[in-house]
Amino acid sequence: MTESQLPKTQVVIIGSGIGGCIAALALAPYYSVTLIDKDAEPKNKVGESLAPATIRILKQLNLQHLLSDPRHIVSQGTLSYWGSDEPTLIDNLKNPDGFGWHLDRAYFEKQLREACYTANIHTIWPAQLVNSAKIPQGWKITYQHDSKAHQLMSDIVIDASGRHCVFARQQGVARHQFDKLMSIGFTANLNITKNVAVISHTDDSWWYSAPLHQNDSNAGVYQQKRIFSWYAEPHIIKAAQIHTPQALLQRAQYVTGLGALISQLDHSSAALHPMLAANSSKLESCSGNAWFAIGDSAISFDPLSSQGMFNAMACAMQLSELLINNGLTHIDNRVIYQQQVDKIWQSYLAHRALYYKMVS
């Protein structure tokens, strides 16, 4: 089949996570969009915090009602033991956007996928990106779906595949790690209700705890489910030899600010979650010849910032506005978008350095 006979779309988005879906929904009224994702269903992710400013983006897309679902818990603030044994309450009482949310991440991504269906956006999943080639007619994308290889043509490609940045890596773009931070955590049921997060710093690491939606029908009398996450360099976590949730729980009970929560915890309900990358990293180039990377594909933040999901949405909206105003293939799009991402990255690094300096 020749290129002229292949199915055609104006925008291909690789990855239907938060950034990918937001970009698709923003662009769909103006261009034909195809969403490709390797997963048939969003994967479960726990401990996700959503910044209050997110509501502005959702209002632009008429999606603010999604956060009214009871599976998303309104955040009443964060108790911070960052560099101090005395807590500081960080709340959003004076924030013009209101409170943030402790998000049911997988469910939120399902909501966004449903919004894409409603908007009649072409979706393909599960589908694995196999190859991409830039030719005069645009991008020729090859993907695996239903055990068969398929191809389509697109004017531009948006990489929203997360830290794996699968499309950008196919273009030979390197990714630079700013640090090696990793996380490991456990969830458990508590006989207590506290809709606040807790952050606590130790000598060589830090901890985070937040409430989760309780969807366990066997929870019984327990009032709340929480995530407890430990963030440290990989050699520190590996040396601790955490093979059971009890081993991690034992460390958590001595962390400033977590003791009261641990005392109300049902040890038998504790479930260990695998070690995950939590580092700050950036693509060497976040845009190229008719392609762009958004969200974690472009830059990934330290979870301490609580800005990862908001950044994915903000990047998606910035790029969408650029493509709508200038057209998909305008010669300046690449440079303008790269400058936008670089500005965000430099601001993030400055704030990160200030925050860690408080405990150095």
Coordinates of C-alpha atoms in Angstrom, one line a residue:
M1 CA 0.0 0.0 0.0
T2 CA 1.4 3.4 -1.0
E3 CA 1.5 6.4 1.4
S4 CA -1.4 8.0 -0.4
Q5 CA -3.5 5.0 0.3
L6 CA -2.8 4.8 4.0
P7 CA -5.4 6.0 6.6
K8 CA -4.7 9.7 7.3
T9 CA -5.0 11.8 10.4
Q10 CA -3.7 15.2 11.2
V11 CA -2.4 14.5 14.7
V12 CA -1.2 11.3 16.2
I13 CA -0.8 11.2 20.0
I14 CA 1.2 8.4 21.4
G15 CA -0.1 7.8 24.9
S16 CA -3.6 8.3 26.4
G17 CA -2.6 9.3 29.9
I18 CA -3.6 12.6 31.3
G19 CA -1.4 14.7 29.0
G20 CA -2.4 12.8 25.9
C21 CA -6.1 12.9 26.5
I22 CA -6.0 16.6 27.4
A23 CA -4.1 17.4 24.2
A24 CA -6.6 15.3 22.1
L25 CA -9.6 17.0 23.7
A26 CA -8.2 20.5 23.1
L27 CA -7.2 19.8 19.5
A28 CA -10.2 17.7 18.4
P29 CA -12.5 20.6 17.5
Y30 CA -9.9 21.9 15.0
Y31 CA -8.1 18.8 13.7
S32 CA -8.5 15.1 13.2
V33 CA -6.8 13.3 16.1
T34 CA -5.8 9.7 16.7
L35 CA -4.9 8.5 20.2
I36 CA -2.7 5.4 20.4
D37 CA -2.0 3.6 23.7
K38 CA -0.3 0.4 24.6
D39 CA -2.7 -0.4 27.5
A40 CA -6.3 -1.5 27.1
E41 CA -7.1 0.1 30.5
P42 CA -5.3 2.7 32.5
K43 CA -2.8 1.2 35.0
N44 CA -3.4 1.7 38.7
K45 CA -1.2 4.4 40.2
V46 CA -1.6 5.5 43.8
G47 CA -0.7 8.6 45.9
E48 CA -1.4 11.1 43.1
S49 CA -1.9 14.8 44.1
L50 CA -3.6 17.3 41.8
A51 CA -2.9 21.0 42.1
P52 CA -5.8 23.5 42.5
A53 CA -4.9 25.3 39.3
T54 CA -5.9 22.2 37.4
I55 CA -9.5 23.3 37.6
R56 CA -8.8 26.2 35.2
I57 CA -7.7 23.7 32.5
L58 CA -10.6 21.4 33.0
K59 CA -13.0 24.4 32.9
Q60 CA -11.6 25.4 29.5
L61 CA -12.5 21.9 28.2
N62 CA -15.8 21.8 30.1
L63 CA -14.6 18.9 32.2
Q64 CA -14.6 20.4 35.7
H65 CA -17.4 18.0 36.7
L66 CA -15.0 15.1 36.6
L67 CA -13.4 16.1 39.9
S68 CA -16.8 16.0 41.6
D69 CA -16.8 12.3 41.6
P70 CA -16.4 11.0 45.2
R71 CA -13.5 8.7 44.1
H72 CA -11.4 11.9 44.1
I73 CA -10.8 13.2 47.6
V74 CA -10.6 16.9 48.2
S75 CA -7.3 17.7 49.8
Q76 CA -7.5 19.7 53.1
G77 CA -3.8 20.5 52.9
T78 CA -0.4 19.0 53.8
L79 CA 1.3 18.7 57.1
S80 CA 5.0 19.3 56.4
Y81 CA 7.8 18.2 58.7
W82 CA 10.3 19.4 56.1
G83 CA 13.5 20.2 58.1
S84 CA 11.6 20.5 61.4
D85 CA 10.1 18.3 64.1
E86 CA 7.2 20.7 64.3
P87 CA 4.5 20.5 61.6
T88 CA 3.6 23.3 59.2
L89 CA 0.1 23.2 57.7
I90 CA 0.2 24.0 54.1
D91 CA -3.4 24.6 53.0
N92 CA -5.2 26.3 50.1
L93 CA -7.7 28.4 52.0
K94 CA -6.5 31.6 50.3
N95 CA -5.9 29.9 46.9
P96 CA -8.3 31.5 44.3
D97 CA -8.6 28.1 42.7
G98 CA -9.7 26.4 45.9
F99 CA -8.5 23.1 47.2
G100 CA -6.5 20.4 45.4
W101 CA -7.4 16.7 45.2
H102 CA -6.0 13.3 46.2
L103 CA -6.8 11.7 42.9
D104 CA -7.9 8.2 42.0
R105 CA -5.4 8.3 39.1
A106 CA -6.6 5.3 37.1
Y107 CA -10.2 6.3 37.4
F108 CA -9.5 9.8 36.3
E109 CA -7.7 8.5 33.2
K110 CA -10.8 6.4 32.5
Q111 CA -12.9 9.5 32.8
L112 CA -10.7 11.3 30.3
R113 CA -10.8 8.3 27.9
E114 CA -14.6 8.4 28.1
A115 CA -14.5 12.1 27.3
C116 CA -12.4 11.3 24.3
Y117 CA -15.0 8.7 23.2
T118 CA -17.8 11.3 23.6
A119 CA -15.8 13.8 21.5
N120 CA -15.6 11.1 18.7
I121 CA -11.8 11.1 18.9
H122 CA -10.3 8.1 17.0
T123 CA -8.7 5.8 19.6
I124 CA -6.6 2.7 19.2
W125 CA -5.7 0.5 22.1
P126 CA -4.0 -1.7 23.1
A127 CA -1.5 -0.8 20.4
Q128 CA 2.3 -0.8 20.4
L129 CA 4.3 1.8 18.5
V130 CA 6.6 -0.2 16.2
N131 CA 8.2 2.4 13.9
S132 CA 7.9 6.0 12.8
A133 CA 9.4 7.5 9.6
K134 CA 9.4 11.1 8.4
I135 CA 8.7 11.4 4.7
P136 CA 7.6 14.4 2.6
Q137 CA 3.9 13.6 3.1
G138 CA 4.2 13.6 6.9
W139 CA 4.9 10.9 9.5
K140 CA 4.3 7.2 8.6
I141 CA 3.4 5.5 11.8
T142 CA 3.6 1.7 12.1
Y143 CA 1.9 0.1 15.2
Q144 CA 0.9 -3.4 16.3
H145 CA -2.8 -3.9 17.1
D146 CA -4.8 -7.1 17.3
S147 CA -1.7 -9.1 16.5
K148 CA -1.3 -7.3 13.2
A149 CA 0.9 -4.5 11.9
H150 CA -1.0 -1.4 10.8
Q151 CA 0.1 2.0 9.3
L152 CA -1.3 5.5 9.1
M153 CA -0.1 8.9 8.0
S154 CA -0.1 12.0 10.2
D155 CA 1.0 15.6 9.8
I156 CA 2.5 15.8 13.3
V157 CA 3.1 13.4 16.2
I158 CA 2.8 14.2 19.9
D159 CA 4.7 12.0 22.3
A160 CA 2.7 11.6 25.5
S161 CA 4.1 8.2 26.4
G162 CA 5.5 9.2 29.8
R163 CA 9.0 8.7 31.0
H164 CA 9.6 6.0 28.4
C165 CA 9.1 8.7 25.7
V166 CA 9.0 5.9 23.1
F167 CA 8.5 8.1 20.0
A168 CA 11.3 10.6 21.0
R169 CA 13.7 7.7 21.6
Q170 CA 12.9 6.3 18.1
Q171 CA 14.1 9.7 16.8
G172 CA 17.4 9.2 18.7
V173 CA 16.8 11.9 21.3
A174 CA 18.6 11.3 24.5
R175 CA 17.1 11.8 28.0
H176 CA 19.1 13.4 30.8
Q177 CA 18.5 12.4 34.4
F178 CA 19.0 15.2 37.0
D179 CA 19.1 12.8 39.9
K180 CA 18.4 9.1 40.7
L181 CA 15.5 9.4 43.1
M182 CA 13.3 6.2 43.5
S183 CA 10.3 5.4 45.5
I184 CA 8.8 2.4 47.2
G185 CA 5.6 2.3 49.2
F186 CA 2.8 0.4 50.8
T187 CA -1.0 1.0 51.2
A188 CA -3.0 0.0 54.2
N189 CA -6.4 0.5 55.9
L190 CA -6.6 2.9 58.9
N191 CA -9.2 3.3 61.6
I192 CA -9.0 7.0 61.3
T193 CA -9.9 9.7 58.7
K194 CA -7.4 12.4 57.9
N195 CA -7.8 14.1 54.5
V196 CA -4.4 15.7 54.8
A197 CA -1.1 14.6 53.2
V198 CA 2.0 14.3 55.3
I199 CA 5.6 15.1 54.1
S200 CA 8.5 14.3 56.4
H201 CA 12.3 14.6 55.8
T202 CA 14.9 12.2 57.2
D203 CA 18.7 12.3 57.1
D204 CA 19.0 10.8 53.6
S205 CA 15.5 10.5 52.3
W206 CA 11.9 11.7 52.7
W207 CA 8.4 10.2 53.2
Y208 CA 4.9 11.0 51.9
S209 CA 1.5 9.8 53.0
A210 CA -1.9 10.6 51.6
P211 CA -5.5 9.3 51.7
L212 CA -6.8 7.1 48.9
H213 CA -10.3 6.2 47.7
Q214 CA -11.5 3.2 49.6
N215 CA -12.9 0.7 47.0
D216 CA -12.2 -2.4 49.0
S217 CA -15.5 -4.1 49.9
N218 CA -13.7 -6.1 52.6
A219 CA -12.5 -3.0 54.4
G220 CA -15.0 -3.5 57.2
V221 CA -14.9 -0.9 59.9
Y222 CA -11.8 0.8 58.6
Q223 CA -12.4 4.5 57.7
Q224 CA -9.6 5.2 55.4
K225 CA -7.0 3.8 53.0
R226 CA -3.6 5.5 52.7
I227 CA -0.4 5.3 50.8
F228 CA 2.9 5.6 52.5
S229 CA 5.8 6.2 50.1
W230 CA 9.6 6.3 50.8
Y231 CA 11.8 8.4 48.5
A232 CA 15.5 7.9 48.4
E233 CA 18.5 7.1 46.2
P234 CA 18.3 3.6 44.8
H235 CA 21.3 2.3 46.7
I236 CA 19.6 3.3 50.0
I237 CA 16.4 1.5 49.2
K238 CA 18.1 -1.6 47.9
A239 CA 20.4 -1.7 51.1
A240 CA 17.2 -1.7 53.2
Q241 CA 16.1 -5.0 51.6
I242 CA 12.4 -4.2 51.6
H243 CA 10.7 -7.4 50.6
T244 CA 7.5 -7.2 52.6
P245 CA 5.1 -4.4 53.5
Q246 CA 5.9 -5.0 57.2
A247 CA 9.6 -4.2 56.6
L248 CA 8.7 -0.8 55.1
L249 CA 6.0 -0.2 57.8
Q250 CA 8.5 -0.8 60.5
R251 CA 10.7 2.0 59.1
A252 CA 7.7 4.3 58.6
Q253 CA 6.6 4.2 62.3
Y254 CA 9.8 6.0 63.4
V255 CA 9.4 8.8 60.9
T256 CA 8.4 12.2 62.3
G257 CA 4.7 12.9 61.7
L258 CA 3.8 9.3 60.7
G259 CA 3.6 7.7 64.1
A260 CA 0.0 8.7 64.8
L261 CA -1.2 7.3 61.5
I262 CA 0.8 4.1 61.9
S263 CA -0.7 3.5 65.3
Q264 CA -4.2 3.4 63.7
L265 CA -3.2 1.0 60.9
D266 CA -4.3 -2.5 60.3
H267 CA -1.0 -4.3 59.7
S268 CA -2.7 -7.3 58.0
S269 CA -4.1 -5.0 55.3
A270 CA -0.7 -3.6 54.2
A271 CA 0.3 -4.2 50.6
L272 CA 3.7 -3.5 49.2
H273 CA 4.1 -1.5 46.0
P274 CA 7.1 -1.9 43.7
M275 CA 10.1 0.4 43.4
L276 CA 9.5 3.2 40.8
A277 CA 11.5 5.9 39.2
A278 CA 10.8 9.3 40.8
N279 CA 13.7 11.3 39.3
S280 CA 13.8 14.6 37.6
S281 CA 14.7 14.2 34.0
K282 CA 14.4 16.0 30.6
L283 CA 14.6 15.2 27.0
E284 CA 17.5 16.7 25.2
S285 CA 15.1 18.2 22.8
C286 CA 11.3 18.3 23.5
S287 CA 10.4 19.1 19.9
G288 CA 11.6 18.3 16.4
N289 CA 10.6 18.0 12.8
A290 CA 6.8 18.1 13.1
W291 CA 6.8 16.3 16.5
F292 CA 6.5 17.4 20.1
A293 CA 6.8 15.8 23.6
I294 CA 4.5 16.7 26.5
G295 CA 4.2 15.9 30.2
D296 CA 6.6 13.3 31.6
S297 CA 7.7 12.5 28.0
A298 CA 9.3 16.0 27.9
I299 CA 10.2 16.7 31.6
S300 CA 9.5 14.7 34.7
F301 CA 9.4 16.3 38.2
D302 CA 10.4 15.2 41.7
P303 CA 7.1 14.1 43.3
L304 CA 7.9 16.6 46.1
S305 CA 6.6 19.3 43.7
S306 CA 3.1 17.7 43.4
Q307 CA 3.1 19.3 39.9
G308 CA 3.5 16.3 37.6
M309 CA -0.1 15.9 36.5
F310 CA -0.7 19.6 36.3
N311 CA 2.4 20.0 34.2
A312 CA 1.2 17.3 31.8
M313 CA -2.1 19.2 31.4
A314 CA -0.4 22.6 31.2
C315 CA 2.1 21.4 28.5
A316 CA -0.8 19.8 26.5
M317 CA -2.8 23.1 26.6
Q318 CA 0.2 25.3 25.7
L319 CA 1.1 23.1 22.8
S320 CA -2.5 22.9 21.6
E321 CA -2.9 26.6 21.7
L322 CA 0.2 27.0 19.7
L323 CA -0.9 24.5 17.1
I324 CA -4.4 26.0 16.9
N325 CA -3.1 29.6 16.5
N326 CA -0.2 28.9 14.1
G327 CA -1.3 25.8 12.3
L328 CA 0.1 22.3 12.7
T329 CA 3.2 22.7 10.5
H330 CA 4.2 26.4 11.1
I331 CA 8.0 26.7 11.0
D332 CA 8.2 28.5 14.3
N333 CA 6.2 26.0 16.4
R334 CA 9.3 23.9 17.2
V335 CA 11.3 26.7 18.6
I336 CA 8.5 28.4 20.5
Y337 CA 7.4 25.2 22.2
Q338 CA 11.0 24.3 23.1
Q339 CA 11.4 27.7 24.7
Q340 CA 8.2 27.2 26.7
V341 CA 9.4 23.9 28.1
D342 CA 12.9 25.2 28.8
K343 CA 11.4 28.1 30.9
I344 CA 9.2 25.6 32.9
W345 CA 12.2 23.4 33.5
Q346 CA 14.5 26.2 34.7
S347 CA 11.8 27.5 37.0
Y348 CA 11.3 24.0 38.4
L349 CA 15.0 23.4 39.0
A350 CA 15.3 26.8 40.9
H351 CA 12.4 25.9 43.2
R352 CA 13.6 22.4 43.7
A353 CA 17.1 23.6 44.7
L354 CA 15.6 26.1 47.2
Y355 CA 13.4 23.4 48.8
Y356 CA 16.1 20.9 49.3
K357 CA 18.5 23.5 50.6
M358 CA 16.1 23.8 53.6
V359 CA 17.2 20.4 54.7
S360 CA 20.8 20.2 53.6

